[in-house]
Coordinates of C-alpha atoms in Angstrom, one line a residue:
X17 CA 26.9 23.0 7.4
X18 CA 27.3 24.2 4.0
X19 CA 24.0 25.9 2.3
X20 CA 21.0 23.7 1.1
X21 CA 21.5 23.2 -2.8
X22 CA 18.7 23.7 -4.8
X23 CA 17.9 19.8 -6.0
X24 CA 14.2 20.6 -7.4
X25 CA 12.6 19.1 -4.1
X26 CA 8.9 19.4 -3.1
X27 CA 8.1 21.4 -0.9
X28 CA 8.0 19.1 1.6
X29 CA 11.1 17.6 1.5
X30 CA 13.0 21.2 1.2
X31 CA 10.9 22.0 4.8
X32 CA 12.1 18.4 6.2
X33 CA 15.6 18.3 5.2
X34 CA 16.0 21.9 6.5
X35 CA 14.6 20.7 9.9
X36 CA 17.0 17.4 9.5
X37 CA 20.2 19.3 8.9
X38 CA 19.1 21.5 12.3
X39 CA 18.2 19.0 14.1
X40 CA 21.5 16.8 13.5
X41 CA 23.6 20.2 13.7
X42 CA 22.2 20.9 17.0
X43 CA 23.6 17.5 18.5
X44 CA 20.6 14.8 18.1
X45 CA 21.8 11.5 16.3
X46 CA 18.4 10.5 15.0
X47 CA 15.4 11.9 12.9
X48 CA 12.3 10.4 12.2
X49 CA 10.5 11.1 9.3
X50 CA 6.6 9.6 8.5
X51 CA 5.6 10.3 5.0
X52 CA 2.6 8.6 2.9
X53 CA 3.6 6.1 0.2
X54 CA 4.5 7.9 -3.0
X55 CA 5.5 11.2 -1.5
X56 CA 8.9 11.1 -2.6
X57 CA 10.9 9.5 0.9
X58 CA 13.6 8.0 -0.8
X59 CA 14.5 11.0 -2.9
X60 CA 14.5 13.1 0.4
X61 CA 17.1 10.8 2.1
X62 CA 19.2 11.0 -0.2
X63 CA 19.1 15.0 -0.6
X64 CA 20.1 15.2 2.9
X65 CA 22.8 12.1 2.4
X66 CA 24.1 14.8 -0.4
X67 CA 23.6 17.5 1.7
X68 CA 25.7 16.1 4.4
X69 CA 28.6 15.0 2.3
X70 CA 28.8 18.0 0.9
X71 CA 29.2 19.8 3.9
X72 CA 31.7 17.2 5.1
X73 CA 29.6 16.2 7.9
X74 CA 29.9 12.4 7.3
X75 CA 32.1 9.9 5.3
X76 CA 29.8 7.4 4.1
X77 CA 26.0 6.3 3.8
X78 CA 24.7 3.3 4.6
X79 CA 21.3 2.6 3.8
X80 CA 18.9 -0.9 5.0
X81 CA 15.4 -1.9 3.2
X82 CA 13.3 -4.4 4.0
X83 CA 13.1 -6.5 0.4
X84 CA 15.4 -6.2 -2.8
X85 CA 13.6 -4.5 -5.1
X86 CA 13.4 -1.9 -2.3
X87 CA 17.1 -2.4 -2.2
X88 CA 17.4 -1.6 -6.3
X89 CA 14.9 1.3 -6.3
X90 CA 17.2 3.0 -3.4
X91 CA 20.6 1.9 -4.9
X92 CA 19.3 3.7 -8.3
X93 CA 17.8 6.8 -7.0
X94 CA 21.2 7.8 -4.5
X95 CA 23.2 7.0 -7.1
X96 CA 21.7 9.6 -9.2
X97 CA 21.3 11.8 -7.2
X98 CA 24.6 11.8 -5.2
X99 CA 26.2 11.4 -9.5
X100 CA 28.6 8.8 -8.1
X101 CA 28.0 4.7 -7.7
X102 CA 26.0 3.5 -4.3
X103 CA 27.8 0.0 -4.4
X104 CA 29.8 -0.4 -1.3
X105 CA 32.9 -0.6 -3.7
X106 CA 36.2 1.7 -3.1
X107 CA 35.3 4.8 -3.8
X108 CA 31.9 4.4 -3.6
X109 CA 29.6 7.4 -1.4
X110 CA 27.6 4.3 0.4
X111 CA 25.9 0.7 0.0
X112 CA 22.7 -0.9 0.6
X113 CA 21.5 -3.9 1.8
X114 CA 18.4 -5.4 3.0
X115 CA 17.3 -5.8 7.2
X116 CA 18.3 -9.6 6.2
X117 CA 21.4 -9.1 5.2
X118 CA 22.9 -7.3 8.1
X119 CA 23.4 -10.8 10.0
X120 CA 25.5 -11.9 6.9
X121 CA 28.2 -8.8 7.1
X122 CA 27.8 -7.7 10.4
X123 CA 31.4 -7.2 11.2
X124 CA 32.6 -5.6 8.1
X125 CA 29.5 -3.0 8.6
X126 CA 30.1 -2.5 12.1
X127 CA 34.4 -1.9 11.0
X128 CA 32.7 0.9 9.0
X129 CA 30.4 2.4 11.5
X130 CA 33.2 2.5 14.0
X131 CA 35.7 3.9 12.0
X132 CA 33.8 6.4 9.6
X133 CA 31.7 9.2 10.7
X134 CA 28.5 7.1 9.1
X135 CA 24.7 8.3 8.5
X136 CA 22.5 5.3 9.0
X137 CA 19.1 5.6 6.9
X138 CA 16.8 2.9 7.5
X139 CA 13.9 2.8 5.2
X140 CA 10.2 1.6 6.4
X141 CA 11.7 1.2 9.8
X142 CA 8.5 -0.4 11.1
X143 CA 10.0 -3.5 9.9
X144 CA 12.0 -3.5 13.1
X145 CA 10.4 -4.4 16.6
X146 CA 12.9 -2.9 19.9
X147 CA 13.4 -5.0 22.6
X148 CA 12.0 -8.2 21.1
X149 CA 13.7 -11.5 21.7
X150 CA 12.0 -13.5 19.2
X151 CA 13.7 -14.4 15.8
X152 CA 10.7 -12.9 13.7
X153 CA 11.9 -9.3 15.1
X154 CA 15.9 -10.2 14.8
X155 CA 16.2 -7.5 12.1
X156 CA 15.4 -4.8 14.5
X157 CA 17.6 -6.6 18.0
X158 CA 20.5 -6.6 14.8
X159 CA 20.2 -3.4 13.7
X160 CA 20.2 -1.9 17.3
X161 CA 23.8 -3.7 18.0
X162 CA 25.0 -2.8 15.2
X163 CA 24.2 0.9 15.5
X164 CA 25.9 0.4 19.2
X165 CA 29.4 0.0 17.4
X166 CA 30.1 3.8 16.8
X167 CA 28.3 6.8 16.9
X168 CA 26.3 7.5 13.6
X169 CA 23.9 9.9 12.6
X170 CA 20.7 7.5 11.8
X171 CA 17.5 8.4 9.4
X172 CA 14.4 6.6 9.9
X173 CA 11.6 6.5 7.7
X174 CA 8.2 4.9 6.9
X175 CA 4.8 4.9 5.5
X176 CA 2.7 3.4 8.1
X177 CA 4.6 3.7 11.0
X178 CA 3.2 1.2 13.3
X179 CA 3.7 -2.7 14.1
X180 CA 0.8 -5.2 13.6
X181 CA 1.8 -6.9 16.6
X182 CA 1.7 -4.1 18.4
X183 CA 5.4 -3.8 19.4
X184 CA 7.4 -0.7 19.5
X185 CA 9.5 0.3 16.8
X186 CA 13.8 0.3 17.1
X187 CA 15.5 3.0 17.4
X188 CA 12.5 5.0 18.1
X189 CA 11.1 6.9 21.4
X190 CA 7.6 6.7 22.9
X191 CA 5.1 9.3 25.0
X192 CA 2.3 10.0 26.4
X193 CA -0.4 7.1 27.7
X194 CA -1.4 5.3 26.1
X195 CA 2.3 6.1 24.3
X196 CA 2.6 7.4 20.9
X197 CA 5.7 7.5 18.5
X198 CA 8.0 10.4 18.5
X199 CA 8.1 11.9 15.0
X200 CA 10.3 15.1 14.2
X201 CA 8.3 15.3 10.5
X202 CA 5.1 14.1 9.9
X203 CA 3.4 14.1 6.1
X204 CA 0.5 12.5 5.9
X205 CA -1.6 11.2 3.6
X206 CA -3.9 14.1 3.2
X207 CA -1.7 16.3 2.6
X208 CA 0.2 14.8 -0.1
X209 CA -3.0 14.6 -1.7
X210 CA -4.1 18.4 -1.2
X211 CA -1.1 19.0 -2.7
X212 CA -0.9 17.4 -5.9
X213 CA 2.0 15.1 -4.5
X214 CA 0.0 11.6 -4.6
X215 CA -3.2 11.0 -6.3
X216 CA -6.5 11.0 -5.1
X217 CA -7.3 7.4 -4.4
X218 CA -11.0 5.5 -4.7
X219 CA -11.7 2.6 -2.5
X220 CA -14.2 0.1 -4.1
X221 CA -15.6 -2.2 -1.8
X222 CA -17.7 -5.0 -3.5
X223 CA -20.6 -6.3 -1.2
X224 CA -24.0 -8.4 -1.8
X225 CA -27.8 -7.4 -0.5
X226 CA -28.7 -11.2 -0.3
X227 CA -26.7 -13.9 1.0
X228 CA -28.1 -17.0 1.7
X229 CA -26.3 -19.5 3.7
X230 CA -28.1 -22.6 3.9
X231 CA -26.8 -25.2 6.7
X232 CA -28.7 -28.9 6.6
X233 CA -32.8 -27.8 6.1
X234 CA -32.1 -24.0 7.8
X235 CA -31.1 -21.2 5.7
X236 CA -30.1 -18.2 6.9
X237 CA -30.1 -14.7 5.4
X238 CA -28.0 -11.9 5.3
X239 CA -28.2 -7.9 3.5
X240 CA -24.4 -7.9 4.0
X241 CA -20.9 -9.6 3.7
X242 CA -20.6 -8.2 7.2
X243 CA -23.4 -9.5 8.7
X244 CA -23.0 -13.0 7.4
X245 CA -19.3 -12.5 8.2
X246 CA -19.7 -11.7 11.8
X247 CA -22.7 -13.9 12.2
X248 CA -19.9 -16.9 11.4
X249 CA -21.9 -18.2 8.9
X250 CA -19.9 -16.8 5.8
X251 CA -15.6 -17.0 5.7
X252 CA -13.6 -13.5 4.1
X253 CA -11.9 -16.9 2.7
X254 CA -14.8 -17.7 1.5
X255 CA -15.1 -14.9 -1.4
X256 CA -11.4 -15.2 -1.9
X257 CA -11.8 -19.3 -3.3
X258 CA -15.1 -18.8 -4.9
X259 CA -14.8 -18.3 -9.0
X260 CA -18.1 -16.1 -9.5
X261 CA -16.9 -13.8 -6.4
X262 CA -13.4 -13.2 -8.2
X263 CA -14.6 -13.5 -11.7
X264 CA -17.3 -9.9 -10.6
X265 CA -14.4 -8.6 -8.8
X266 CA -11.7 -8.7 -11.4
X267 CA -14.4 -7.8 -14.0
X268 CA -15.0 -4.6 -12.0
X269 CA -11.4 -3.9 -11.9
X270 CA -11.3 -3.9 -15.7
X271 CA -13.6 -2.1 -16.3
X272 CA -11.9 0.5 -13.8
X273 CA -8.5 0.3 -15.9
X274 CA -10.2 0.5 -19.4
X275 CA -12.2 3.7 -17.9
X276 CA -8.6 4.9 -16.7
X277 CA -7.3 4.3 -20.0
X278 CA -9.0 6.7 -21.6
X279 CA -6.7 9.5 -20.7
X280 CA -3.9 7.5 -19.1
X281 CA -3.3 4.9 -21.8
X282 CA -0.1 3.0 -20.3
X283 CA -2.3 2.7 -16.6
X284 CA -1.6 -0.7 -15.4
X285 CA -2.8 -2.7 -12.6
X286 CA -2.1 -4.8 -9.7
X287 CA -3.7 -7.6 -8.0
X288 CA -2.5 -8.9 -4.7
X289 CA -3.3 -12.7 -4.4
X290 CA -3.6 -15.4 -1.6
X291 CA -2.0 -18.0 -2.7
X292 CA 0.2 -19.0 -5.6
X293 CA -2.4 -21.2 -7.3
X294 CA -5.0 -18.4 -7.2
X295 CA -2.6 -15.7 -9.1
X296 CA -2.2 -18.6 -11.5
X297 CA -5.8 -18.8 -11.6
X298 CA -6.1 -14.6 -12.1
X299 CA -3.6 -14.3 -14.4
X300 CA -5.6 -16.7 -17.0
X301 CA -8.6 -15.6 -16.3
X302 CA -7.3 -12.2 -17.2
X303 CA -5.8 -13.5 -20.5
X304 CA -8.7 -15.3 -21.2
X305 CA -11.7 -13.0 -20.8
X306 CA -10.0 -9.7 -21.1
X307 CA -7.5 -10.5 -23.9
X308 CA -4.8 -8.4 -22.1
X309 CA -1.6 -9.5 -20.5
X310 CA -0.4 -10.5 -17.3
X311 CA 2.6 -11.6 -15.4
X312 CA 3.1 -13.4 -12.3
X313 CA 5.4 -12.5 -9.9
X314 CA 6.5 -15.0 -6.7
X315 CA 9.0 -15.0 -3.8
X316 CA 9.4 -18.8 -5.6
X317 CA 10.6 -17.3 -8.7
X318 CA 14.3 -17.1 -9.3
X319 CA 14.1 -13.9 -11.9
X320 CA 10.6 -11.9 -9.2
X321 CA 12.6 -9.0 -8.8
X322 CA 13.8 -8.6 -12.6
X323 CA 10.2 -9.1 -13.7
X324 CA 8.6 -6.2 -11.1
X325 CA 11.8 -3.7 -12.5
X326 CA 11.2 -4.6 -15.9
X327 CA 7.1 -4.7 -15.7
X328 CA 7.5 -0.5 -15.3
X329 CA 8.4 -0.2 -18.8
X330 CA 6.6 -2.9 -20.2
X331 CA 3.1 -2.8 -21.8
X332 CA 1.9 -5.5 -20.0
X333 CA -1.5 -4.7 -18.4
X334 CA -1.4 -6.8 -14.8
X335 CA 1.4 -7.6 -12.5
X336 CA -0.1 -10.6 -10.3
X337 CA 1.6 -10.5 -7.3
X338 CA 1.5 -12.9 -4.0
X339 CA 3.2 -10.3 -1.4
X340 CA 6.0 -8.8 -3.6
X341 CA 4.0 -5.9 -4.7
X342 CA 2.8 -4.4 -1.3
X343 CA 5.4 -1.5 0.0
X344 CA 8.0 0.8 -1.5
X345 CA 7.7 -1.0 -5.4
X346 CA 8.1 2.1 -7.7
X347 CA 5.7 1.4 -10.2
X348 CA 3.8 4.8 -11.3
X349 CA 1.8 3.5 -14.3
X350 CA -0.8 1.3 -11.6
X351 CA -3.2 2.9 -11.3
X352 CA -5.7 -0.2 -10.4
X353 CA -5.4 -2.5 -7.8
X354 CA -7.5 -5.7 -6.6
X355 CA -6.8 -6.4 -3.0
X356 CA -7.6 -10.6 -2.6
X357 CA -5.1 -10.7 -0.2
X358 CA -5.9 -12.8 2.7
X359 CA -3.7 -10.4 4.7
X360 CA -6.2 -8.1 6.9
X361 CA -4.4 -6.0 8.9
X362 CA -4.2 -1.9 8.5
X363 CA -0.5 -2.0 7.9
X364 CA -0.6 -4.2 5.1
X365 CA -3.8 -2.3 3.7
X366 CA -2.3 1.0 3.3
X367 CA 1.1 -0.9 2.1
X368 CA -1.2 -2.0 -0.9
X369 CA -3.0 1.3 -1.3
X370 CA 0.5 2.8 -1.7
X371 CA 1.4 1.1 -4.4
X372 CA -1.0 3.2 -6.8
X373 CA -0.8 6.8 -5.4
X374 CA 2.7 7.7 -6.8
X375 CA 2.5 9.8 -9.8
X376 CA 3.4 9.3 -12.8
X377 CA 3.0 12.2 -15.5
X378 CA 0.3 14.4 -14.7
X379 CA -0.9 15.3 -11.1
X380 CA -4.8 14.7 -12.2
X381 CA -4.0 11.1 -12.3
X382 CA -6.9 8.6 -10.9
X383 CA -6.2 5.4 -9.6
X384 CA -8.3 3.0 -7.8
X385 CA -8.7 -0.3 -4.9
X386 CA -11.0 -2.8 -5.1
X387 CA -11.8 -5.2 -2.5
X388 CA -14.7 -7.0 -1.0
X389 CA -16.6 -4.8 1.7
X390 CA -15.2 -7.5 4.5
X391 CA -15.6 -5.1 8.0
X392 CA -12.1 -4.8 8.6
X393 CA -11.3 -3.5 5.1
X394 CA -14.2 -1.4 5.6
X395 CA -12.9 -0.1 9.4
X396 CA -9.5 0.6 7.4
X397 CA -11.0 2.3 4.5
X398 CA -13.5 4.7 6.8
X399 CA -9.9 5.6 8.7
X400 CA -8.1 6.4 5.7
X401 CA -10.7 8.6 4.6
X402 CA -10.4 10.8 7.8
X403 CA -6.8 11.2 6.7
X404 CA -8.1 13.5 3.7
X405 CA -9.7 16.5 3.0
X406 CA -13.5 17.5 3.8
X407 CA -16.4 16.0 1.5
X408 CA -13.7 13.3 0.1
X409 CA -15.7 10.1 0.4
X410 CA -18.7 8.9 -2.1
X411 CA -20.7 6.2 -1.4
X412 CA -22.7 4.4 -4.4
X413 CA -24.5 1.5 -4.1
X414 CA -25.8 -1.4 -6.9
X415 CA -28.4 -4.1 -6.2
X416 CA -29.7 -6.9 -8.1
X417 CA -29.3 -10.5 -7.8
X418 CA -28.5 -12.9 -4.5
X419 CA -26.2 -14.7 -4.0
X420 CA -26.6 -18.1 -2.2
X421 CA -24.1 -20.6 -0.7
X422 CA -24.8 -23.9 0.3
X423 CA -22.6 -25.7 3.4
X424 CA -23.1 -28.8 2.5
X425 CA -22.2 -29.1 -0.8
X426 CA -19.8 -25.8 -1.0
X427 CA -21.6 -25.1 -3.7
X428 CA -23.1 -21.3 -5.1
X429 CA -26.4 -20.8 -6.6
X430 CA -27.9 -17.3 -7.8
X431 CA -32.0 -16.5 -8.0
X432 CA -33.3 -13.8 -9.5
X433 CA -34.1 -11.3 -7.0
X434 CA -34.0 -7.7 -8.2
X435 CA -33.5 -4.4 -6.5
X436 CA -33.9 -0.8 -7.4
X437 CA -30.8 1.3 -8.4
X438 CA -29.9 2.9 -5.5
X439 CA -27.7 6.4 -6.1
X440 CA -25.1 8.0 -5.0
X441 CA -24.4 11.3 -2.0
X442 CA -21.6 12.9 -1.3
X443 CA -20.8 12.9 2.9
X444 CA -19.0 14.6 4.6
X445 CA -15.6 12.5 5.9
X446 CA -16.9 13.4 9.7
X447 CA -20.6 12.7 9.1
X448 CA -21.5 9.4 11.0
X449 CA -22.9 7.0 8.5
X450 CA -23.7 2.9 7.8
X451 CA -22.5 0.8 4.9
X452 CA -26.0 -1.0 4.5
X453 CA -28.8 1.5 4.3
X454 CA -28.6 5.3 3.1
X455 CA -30.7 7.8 3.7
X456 CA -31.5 11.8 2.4
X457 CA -30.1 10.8 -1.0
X458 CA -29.4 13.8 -3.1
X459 CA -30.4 13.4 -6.3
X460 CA -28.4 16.1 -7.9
X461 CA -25.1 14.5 -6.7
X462 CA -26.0 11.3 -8.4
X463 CA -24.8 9.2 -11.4
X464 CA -25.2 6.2 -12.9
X465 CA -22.7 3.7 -13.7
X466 CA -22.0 1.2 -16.3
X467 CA -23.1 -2.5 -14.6
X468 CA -19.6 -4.4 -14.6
X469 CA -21.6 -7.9 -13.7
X470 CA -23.4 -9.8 -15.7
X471 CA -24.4 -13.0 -13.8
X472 CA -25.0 -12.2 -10.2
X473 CA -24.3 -8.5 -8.8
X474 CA -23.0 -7.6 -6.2
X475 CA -24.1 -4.3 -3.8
X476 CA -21.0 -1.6 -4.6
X477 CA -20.1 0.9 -1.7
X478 CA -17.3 2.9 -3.5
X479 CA -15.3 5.3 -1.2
X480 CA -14.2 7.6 -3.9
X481 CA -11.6 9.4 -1.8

C-alpha cells in the first residue's frame, strides 16, 4: 500500500489508520474500532477509505448508519474528504444508506459486493445484534448475508459498543468468560478528554432532601429521589410529568447556557423529551419564560432531518428533541443538554452525553447534562466518571425546601422547610463515596452558586467531570 498522506488527522486517528492499513495488509478482513462520541470516527473512516483507494486496494466504499441524518453527516464528510461525490451514481467513490435500507436494495448491493473489491464501513455497529432471529435485530441477520456475497474488507465502529439487551454484536468476535468484545483500537472517553479532543463534560443531577409521599392518612418520608424511588413510593415518571419538577430543571439548564454564554456566545442546547406532548410543553415553556427560541424536532415530522441540519447554523437557542438527537448528530455549538428522557439504559445515556462533547472552536469549551439524580442515571454517571482522569468529579449539594406529593389527589405541595448550604469537595474518581450525606468537607475547595429555583429547590449533586 501506498504511503499514509498527511490529511491533518489527530493523533489518534493517524495511530489507528496506520494499524488498519496493517492489519488489512496482513490478510484480516475486519477492524474494529471503539472511539468516544465526538472524537472524530467518521473522519477516520473515511481517511482510510482514501487511503485505500489510493493505493488501489479497493474499488468502492460502501458505508451503513443507523438514522438519516447520520446518513447526511457521513455522505458530506467522505465526500469532502475523498474531493469526489459519495452518491452511489456512476462515477461516484461509494454510497450510503441506512441499516434500514439494506432490505430495500439488497440485490443491487450484494451485485456490487460480489463483483467489486468493496470496503464495508458500518458506523455505530452496535445497532446490529448476530445470531438473532427476531425482526427488531433484522438489520444485523441482513447485514451478515449480505456481507456473505463476496469478500470485502469491512470497518466497524461505535461509541458505546455494547447492546441493551445484552446480545452480541454482528460481525464481531468474543473472549474470555464472562466474554468480552474483540477491539483492534480502543479510544475512550478519557482520553479524548486528556487530550483536548472532546470537552470536559459536567453531569448535573437534580435531587430533593424531603419528599413526602402521602398515601390515604400515612405519609411517608424520604431524603432522596432514590430512596423514595426504590422504596416504590415515588415513579422516575413521576418527575418527568410534574410541571414544578421540569419547570426547576429546565430553569437550571438556563441558567447553565447563559453562564456558557459568556465566552461561548452561539452555545446551544438540547433537551431530550418523553413524549411528543411534553417537548411541546418544553419548547413553550422555553419561549415563554426565557424569551429564547426553540424548535421541535419529531420522527412525525416530514421536514426532522432538515430542521436538525439546519439548527447547526441557526441562532436558535434549543433543539427539543423526542429520540432524534441522541447518537452521531453533528451539532458542536450544544453545549447544554436536559436529559427527560424516559429511556434509562447506559447505552442511551452516553448516546445523549455525546451529543455535547464535540468541539466546536476552542478546545476549553464547557458543556454540561442535567438530569434528575434517578439511581440508574446516577450508577451511569459514577461509571463514566471512572472513564476519566484522577480528581475529575465535584460533588455540590443545595438544600431548601420539600417537596411533597400526594397519591390520592396527584397533586404537589411545597412547605417551607429550610436547610443549610451545604459546599462543595473535590474526590477523587476511586474514592468510595454516597450521594446523600458528605463528609470532611474542605472548605477551601468550595464555592457558592447562584440558586436557579425560586419556588421549591431541589438538593443538586453536580459531577463536574
Amino acid at each position: 500500500m501506498k504511503k499514509i498522506q498527511n490529511l491533518s488527522l489527530r493523533t489518534w486517528q493517524k495511530n489507528c489508520l496506520s494499524k488498519a492499513l496493517e492489519v488489512f495488509q496482513n490478510g484480516q478482513q475486519n477492524f474494529m474500532c471503539v472511539a468516544a462520541p465526538g472524537a472524530g470516527k467518521t473522519r477516520f473512516s473515511a481517511s482510510l477509505a482514501k487511503s485505500l483507494l489510493d493505493a488501489d486496494h479497493i474499488d468502492f466504499v460502501l458505508c451503513f448508519a443507523p438514522s438519516v441524518s447520520i446518513q447526511n453527516s457521513i455522505q458530506g464528510t467522505f465526500s469532502n474528504i475523498l474531493n469526489d461525490r459519495f452518491d452511489g451514481r456512476i462515477g461516484a467513490k461509494g454510497l450510503v444508506i441506512t441499516y434500514q435500507g439494506i432490505q430495500h436494495a439488497y440485490q443491487e448491493l450484494a451485485h456490487v459486493i460480489g463483483s467489486y473489491r468493496v470496503l464495508i464501513i458500518s458506523d455505530e455497529i452496535h445497532h446490529c445484534a448476530s445470531g438473532v432471529s427476531s425482526t427488531s435485530n433484522q438489520w444485523g441477520q441482513l447485514l451478515v448475508s449480505l456481507i456473505s456475497e463476496g469478500n470485502p474488507l469491512t470497518l466497524t465502529l461505535s461509541g458505546t459498543p455494547w447492546r441493551s439487551d445484552s446480545t452480541k454484536i454482528a460481525l464481531q468476535s468474543y473472549s474470555g468468560e464472562p466474554q468480552e468484545l474483540d477491539t483492534d483500537f480502543v479510544y475512550g472517553l478519557g482520553d479524548a478528554v486528556r487530550d483536548k479532543v472532546c470537552r470536559r463534560p459536567s453531569l448535573i443531577l437534580l435531587d430533593n432532601s424531603s419528599i413526602g409521599v402521602q398515601e390515604n392518612s400515612e405519609t411517608h418520608k424520604f431524603s432522596s429521589i432514590r430512596q423514595a424511588i426504590e422504596a416504590e413510593k415515588l415513579k422516575y415518571s413521576d418527575l418527568l410529568t410534574h410541571q414544578e419538577s421540569l419547570s426547576q430543571l429546565m430553569t437550571y439548564a438556563h441558567e447553565e447556557l447563559i453562564r456558557i454564554r459568556e465566552k461561548h456566545s452561539r452555545a446551544a442546547g438540547l433537551v431530550v423529551a418523553s413524549s411528543i406532548d411534553q417537548a411541546r410543553r418544553i419548547s413553550q415553556f422555553i419561549i415563554t419564560n426565557f424569551n429564547e427560541s426553540a424548535i421541535v424536532v419529531s420522527h412525525d415530522q416530514i421536514d426532522a432531518h432538515d430542521n436538525i441540519r439546519d439548527f447547526q447554523s441557526s441562532e436558535i437557542d434549543w433543539i427539543v428533541s423526542i429520540g432524534m438527537v441522541s447518537e452521531g448528530t453533528d451539532i458542536p455549538r450544544l453545549q447544554v443538554c436536559a436529559y427527560l428522557s424516559n429511556v434509562r439504559t447506559e447505552l442511551y445515556f452516553r448516546q445523549v452525553l455525546g451529543r455535547i462533547l464535540r468541539i466546536n472552536l476552542k478546545t476549553d469549551e464547557p458543556c454540561s447534562l442535567i438530569a434528575f439524580a434517578e439511581p440508574k442515571l446516577i450508577e451511569y454517571s459514577e461509571r463514566i466518571n471512572q472513564d476519566l482522569p484522577e480528581d475529575s468529579m465535584r460533588i455540590k449539594v443545595l438544600e431548601e425546601q420539600t417537596l411533597m406529593k400526594t397519591t390520592d389527589s396527584n397533586q404537589y405541595a411545597q412547605s417551607t422547610v429550610k436547610n443549610d448550604f451545604i459546599t462543595m469537595k473535590t474526590i477523587s474518581s476511586n474514592h468510595s463515596h454516597t450521594f446523600d450525606s458528605l463528609h470532611n468537607i474542605a472548605p477551601e475547595t468550595s464555592y457558592s452558586i447562584k440558586m436557579a429555583f425560586c419556588k421549591d429547590s431541589y438538593r443538586t449533586t453536580i459531577l463536574s467531570l
